[in-house]
């Protein structure tokens, strides 16, 4: 039986561990926290999983919370005008529903399931020196811990990394008490509010440790008026600042947030990081090799909501590559090939995310505006969050955008 070590118990690490376990592999999972520490700790992300990523979980019988989590059936875009009104406002319908489950709930539950199914769970914050030893003990070592010392083993891929500095300052609040959008009170939808020159506010229904909730997520241009959360330690102060900025820049969202309260003391998060693509093979001091997983090797800004989706897709891709490889050695060529297979999907996410971090060109603004006049445009844009490769056909090239809009108008 082939022995595999996975370091990191997030979306990708746990999904891959459970998938390999189901295929009969001898899997060891290493986490720096217990399931209870995760469940009762601070929120870790703003995950919304779209249809393809959710299906990867269903394929492994891991959709434990699907009956309880809100069914997100739409994705809306609003653009703030100079006077504080909405210059653009529409909602696109998703072909397959999306869902968000607080990663404290999901990771803790999956970790317990892995142990109950006979998996070897080690609670230990791994260092490079640990992996040097383990690389001689296991047939394959995968690093799925996207922060800390271990990431330094993976060289930055300058040709694929457009930015050297963070492009947004991030601030998250999980809340109870958010009212429905009056325009579509019956529809659970992700709302993307764009404030030109300032940043973005995302509002997302979720399932958290205390039941149904919503996520308020500011992405601020560094140095701008939203970049004010550094050093804010008190959760109540964090929420008050979030609401103050909503009242100023997105009053239509603030109007339904006047009675919100934090879900719990761990319901806030702030930070920033530079979007980076890294080379997938890490070299250990003793000569061993490890393979990077998900945001260890492709870390995008969360502006397009792709982090958890990409992690699920990477885990599914790596699972297929491992199983198909049979009993052959997991050498450097195989590792590079496994990553290249995943990059066929991931490259579209990186291209789209990096484009959305810049100032939108005129043709993109026209496309977003057209979503208000043409439901087909709104729906297609919304479904691009599930399959970002579709943007290749109509988003990046002004002529392709014009041709698409002309075809929609003719239809």
Coordinates of C-alpha atoms in Angstrom, one line a residue, residues 13 40 67 84 88-89 96 104 107 112 119 147 188 207 218 220 233 241 278 289 298 361 378 380 387-388:
X13 CA -5.5 18.9 2.0
X40 CA -13.8 27.4 18.0
X67 CA -29.1 20.3 3.3
X84 CA -23.5 57.3 -3.9
X88 CA -25.3 49.7 -12.5
X89 CA -27.3 47.0 -10.7
X96 CA -26.2 25.3 -10.7
X104 CA -14.3 26.2 10.8
X107 CA -12.5 21.5 8.2
X112 CA -13.1 14.1 12.3
X119 CA -6.8 7.9 8.8
X147 CA 1.3 30.0 4.9
X188 CA -30.1 34.0 -2.0
X207 CA -23.6 28.5 7.1
X218 CA -14.4 44.6 2.0
X220 CA -9.8 47.9 -0.3
X233 CA -8.0 43.9 17.3
X241 CA -15.8 50.2 10.9
X278 CA 5.0 29.4 -7.4
X289 CA 11.1 16.5 -3.2
X298 CA -1.3 29.3 -7.1
X361 CA -10.9 49.0 -19.4
X378 CA -25.8 38.9 -16.5
X380 CA -23.2 34.4 -18.5
X387 CA -16.1 28.2 -15.1
X388 CA -13.6 31.1 -15.5

